[in-house]
Amino acid sequence: MTAVTQTAPARTAVPPTAVPRTEKTGARTDEAAVLIGDARERIDALDDRIIGLIQERMAVSAVIQEARIGSGGRRVNLAREMEVLGHYRDALGKPGTALAMTMLELCRGRI
C-alpha cells in the first residue's frame, strides 16, 4: 500500500496594495471598510487643516510676542494663557486643557 501525501498549494506574497480593505481598517465587512476608509480620508484632511491653523496661530503669537518685548514687556502673558486654557477646558473638557497647553507651548518663544 502506498501512502498518498497531499501538499498545500504554494502561496504567493500579497502586495501591500492588494491587502483587502477590511484588513487595513479592521472592519469585518466590505461595507464597513469603505465607510471607515472614507472617514479616515476626511480625518486626514481635517488634520491638515488643524495643523495649518496651528501654524497660523504660531505666526500671530510671534507678532504679539515681538510687540510685547519691543515695548519692554515680557514674552509670555500668563493671565492671557489662563484665559486660553479655560476656554479650551470649557469647550472640550479636561483633555482640552492638555491640548491648549501643547498649543501654547508650540506658540511660546518662537522669536
PDB file of C-alpha atoms in Angstrom:
ATOM      1  CA  MET A   1       0.000   0.000   0.000  1.00  0.00           C
ATOM      2  CA  THR A   2       1.351   3.393  -0.982  1.00  0.00           C
ATOM      3  CA  ALA A   3       0.688   6.410   1.167  1.00  0.00           C
ATOM      4  CA  VAL A   4      -0.639   9.435  -0.647  1.00  0.00           C
ATOM      5  CA  THR A   5       0.639  12.718   0.611  1.00  0.00           C
ATOM      6  CA  GLN A   6      -1.004  15.983  -0.155  1.00  0.00           C
ATOM      7  CA  THR A   7       0.949  19.159  -0.376  1.00  0.00           C
ATOM      8  CA  ALA A   8      -0.517  22.530   0.261  1.00  0.00           C
ATOM      9  CA  PRO A   9      -0.727  24.784  -2.751  1.00  0.00           C
ATOM     10  CA  ALA A  10       2.110  27.282  -2.988  1.00  0.00           C
ATOM     11  CA  ARG A  11       1.264  30.680  -1.512  1.00  0.00           C
ATOM     12  CA  THR A  12       2.297  33.807  -3.223  1.00  0.00           C
ATOM     13  CA  ALA A  13       3.038  37.001  -1.353  1.00  0.00           C
ATOM     14  CA  VAL A  14       0.246  39.538  -1.476  1.00  0.00           C
ATOM     15  CA  PRO A  15       1.499  43.013  -2.363  1.00  0.00           C
ATOM     16  CA  PRO A  16       0.615  45.647   0.280  1.00  0.00           C
ATOM     17  CA  THR A  17      -1.678  47.449  -2.149  1.00  0.00           C
ATOM     18  CA  ALA A  18      -3.672  44.271  -2.585  1.00  0.00           C
ATOM     19  CA  VAL A  19      -4.407  43.875   1.119  1.00  0.00           C
ATOM     20  CA  PRO A  20      -8.163  43.749   1.424  1.00  0.00           C
ATOM     21  CA  ARG A  21      -9.616  46.962   2.758  1.00  0.00           C
ATOM     22  CA  THR A  22     -11.208  45.034   5.612  1.00  0.00           C
ATOM     23  CA  GLU A  23      -7.748  44.102   6.912  1.00  0.00           C
ATOM     24  CA  LYS A  24      -6.444  47.676   6.654  1.00  0.00           C
ATOM     25  CA  THR A  25      -9.410  49.077   8.571  1.00  0.00           C
ATOM     26  CA  GLY A  26     -10.135  46.276  11.000  1.00  0.00           C
ATOM     27  CA  ALA A  27     -13.678  46.100   9.654  1.00  0.00           C
ATOM     28  CA  ARG A  28     -15.431  42.794   9.202  1.00  0.00           C
ATOM     29  CA  THR A  29     -17.432  43.733   6.136  1.00  0.00           C
ATOM     30  CA  ASP A  30     -16.545  45.462   2.889  1.00  0.00           C
ATOM     31  CA  GLU A  31     -19.307  47.989   3.530  1.00  0.00           C
ATOM     32  CA  ALA A  32     -17.839  48.993   6.902  1.00  0.00           C
ATOM     33  CA  ALA A  33     -14.341  49.058   5.405  1.00  0.00           C
ATOM     34  CA  VAL A  34     -15.437  51.556   2.755  1.00  0.00           C
ATOM     35  CA  LEU A  35     -17.109  53.733   5.382  1.00  0.00           C
ATOM     36  CA  ILE A  36     -14.009  53.644   7.606  1.00  0.00           C
ATOM     37  CA  GLY A  37     -11.680  54.343   4.683  1.00  0.00           C
ATOM     38  CA  ASP A  38     -13.736  57.355   3.606  1.00  0.00           C
ATOM     39  CA  ALA A  39     -13.936  58.670   7.176  1.00  0.00           C
ATOM     40  CA  ARG A  40     -10.165  58.295   7.595  1.00  0.00           C
ATOM     41  CA  GLU A  41      -9.611  60.354   4.447  1.00  0.00           C
ATOM     42  CA  ARG A  42     -11.824  63.074   5.934  1.00  0.00           C
ATOM     43  CA  ILE A  43      -9.914  62.920   9.234  1.00  0.00           C
ATOM     44  CA  ASP A  44      -6.607  63.263   7.362  1.00  0.00           C
ATOM     45  CA  ALA A  45      -7.946  66.359   5.588  1.00  0.00           C
ATOM     46  CA  LEU A  46      -9.175  67.801   8.897  1.00  0.00           C
ATOM     47  CA  ASP A  47      -5.789  67.128  10.489  1.00  0.00           C
ATOM     48  CA  ASP A  48      -4.093  69.016   7.659  1.00  0.00           C
ATOM     49  CA  ARG A  49      -6.408  71.989   8.259  1.00  0.00           C
ATOM     50  CA  ILE A  50      -5.817  71.864  12.029  1.00  0.00           C
ATOM     51  CA  ILE A  51      -2.043  71.813  11.510  1.00  0.00           C
ATOM     52  CA  GLY A  52      -2.334  74.797   9.163  1.00  0.00           C
ATOM     53  CA  LEU A  53      -4.402  76.716  11.711  1.00  0.00           C
ATOM     54  CA  ILE A  54      -1.902  75.977  14.483  1.00  0.00           C
ATOM     55  CA  GLN A  55       0.936  77.183  12.251  1.00  0.00           C
ATOM     56  CA  GLU A  56      -1.045  80.360  11.571  1.00  0.00           C
ATOM     57  CA  ARG A  57      -1.640  80.806  15.308  1.00  0.00           C
ATOM     58  CA  MET A  58       2.082  80.397  15.947  1.00  0.00           C
ATOM     59  CA  ALA A  59       2.833  83.192  13.472  1.00  0.00           C
ATOM     60  CA  VAL A  60       0.269  85.536  15.061  1.00  0.00           C
ATOM     61  CA  SER A  61       1.611  84.692  18.507  1.00  0.00           C
ATOM     62  CA  ALA A  62       5.132  85.614  17.355  1.00  0.00           C
ATOM     63  CA  VAL A  63       3.849  89.043  16.247  1.00  0.00           C
ATOM     64  CA  ILE A  64       2.278  89.592  19.671  1.00  0.00           C
ATOM     65  CA  GLN A  65       5.442  88.473  21.480  1.00  0.00           C
ATOM     66  CA  GLU A  66       7.620  90.774  19.369  1.00  0.00           C
ATOM     67  CA  ALA A  67       5.351  93.734  20.115  1.00  0.00           C
ATOM     68  CA  ARG A  68       5.235  92.930  23.817  1.00  0.00           C
ATOM     69  CA  ILE A  69       9.032  92.517  24.100  1.00  0.00           C
ATOM     70  CA  GLY A  70       9.630  95.574  21.908  1.00  0.00           C
ATOM     71  CA  SER A  71       7.572  97.674  24.310  1.00  0.00           C
ATOM     72  CA  GLY A  72       9.552  96.415  27.305  1.00  0.00           C
ATOM     73  CA  GLY A  73       7.118  93.703  28.363  1.00  0.00           C
ATOM     74  CA  ARG A  74       7.540  90.007  28.918  1.00  0.00           C
ATOM     75  CA  ARG A  75       7.265  87.479  26.124  1.00  0.00           C
ATOM     76  CA  VAL A  76       4.524  85.482  27.888  1.00  0.00           C
ATOM     77  CA  ASN A  77       1.345  86.864  29.437  1.00  0.00           C
ATOM     78  CA  LEU A  78       0.296  84.245  31.989  1.00  0.00           C
ATOM     79  CA  ALA A  79      -3.122  85.811  32.600  1.00  0.00           C
ATOM     80  CA  ARG A  80      -3.893  85.501  28.897  1.00  0.00           C
ATOM     81  CA  GLU A  81      -2.674  81.911  28.848  1.00  0.00           C
ATOM     82  CA  MET A  82      -5.027  81.106  31.724  1.00  0.00           C
ATOM     83  CA  GLU A  83      -7.904  82.540  29.660  1.00  0.00           C
ATOM     84  CA  VAL A  84      -6.948  80.304  26.743  1.00  0.00           C
ATOM     85  CA  LEU A  85      -6.710  77.245  28.999  1.00  0.00           C
ATOM     86  CA  GLY A  86     -10.132  77.988  30.472  1.00  0.00           C
ATOM     87  CA  HIS A  87     -11.655  78.444  27.021  1.00  0.00           C
ATOM     88  CA  TYR A  88     -10.369  75.063  25.806  1.00  0.00           C
ATOM     89  CA  ARG A  89     -11.367  73.335  29.059  1.00  0.00           C
ATOM     90  CA  ASP A  90     -14.888  74.760  28.862  1.00  0.00           C
ATOM     91  CA  ALA A  91     -15.256  73.714  25.229  1.00  0.00           C
ATOM     92  CA  LEU A  92     -13.563  70.287  25.343  1.00  0.00           C
ATOM     93  CA  GLY A  93     -13.407  69.211  28.977  1.00  0.00           C
ATOM     94  CA  LYS A  94     -10.258  68.182  30.828  1.00  0.00           C
ATOM     95  CA  PRO A  95      -8.460  66.890  27.685  1.00  0.00           C
ATOM     96  CA  GLY A  96      -8.979  70.370  26.222  1.00  0.00           C
ATOM     97  CA  THR A  97      -6.660  71.770  28.874  1.00  0.00           C
ATOM     98  CA  ALA A  98      -3.872  69.405  27.810  1.00  0.00           C
ATOM     99  CA  LEU A  99      -4.469  70.289  24.174  1.00  0.00           C
ATOM    100  CA  ALA A 100      -4.292  74.013  24.967  1.00  0.00           C
ATOM    101  CA  MET A 101      -1.082  73.522  26.965  1.00  0.00           C
ATOM    102  CA  THR A 102       0.532  71.812  23.991  1.00  0.00           C
ATOM    103  CA  MET A 103      -0.639  74.551  21.645  1.00  0.00           C
ATOM    104  CA  LEU A 104       0.625  77.283  23.982  1.00  0.00           C
ATOM    105  CA  GLU A 105       3.979  75.513  24.216  1.00  0.00           C
ATOM    106  CA  LEU A 106       4.199  75.463  20.427  1.00  0.00           C
ATOM    107  CA  CYS A 107       3.474  79.184  20.313  1.00  0.00           C
ATOM    108  CA  ARG A 108       5.892  80.345  23.023  1.00  0.00           C
ATOM    109  CA  GLY A 109       9.357  81.633  22.383  1.00  0.00           C
ATOM    110  CA  ARG A 110       9.412  81.451  18.626  1.00  0.00           C
ATOM    111  CA  ILE A 111      11.057  84.849  18.254  1.00  0.00           C
TER     112      ILE A 111
END
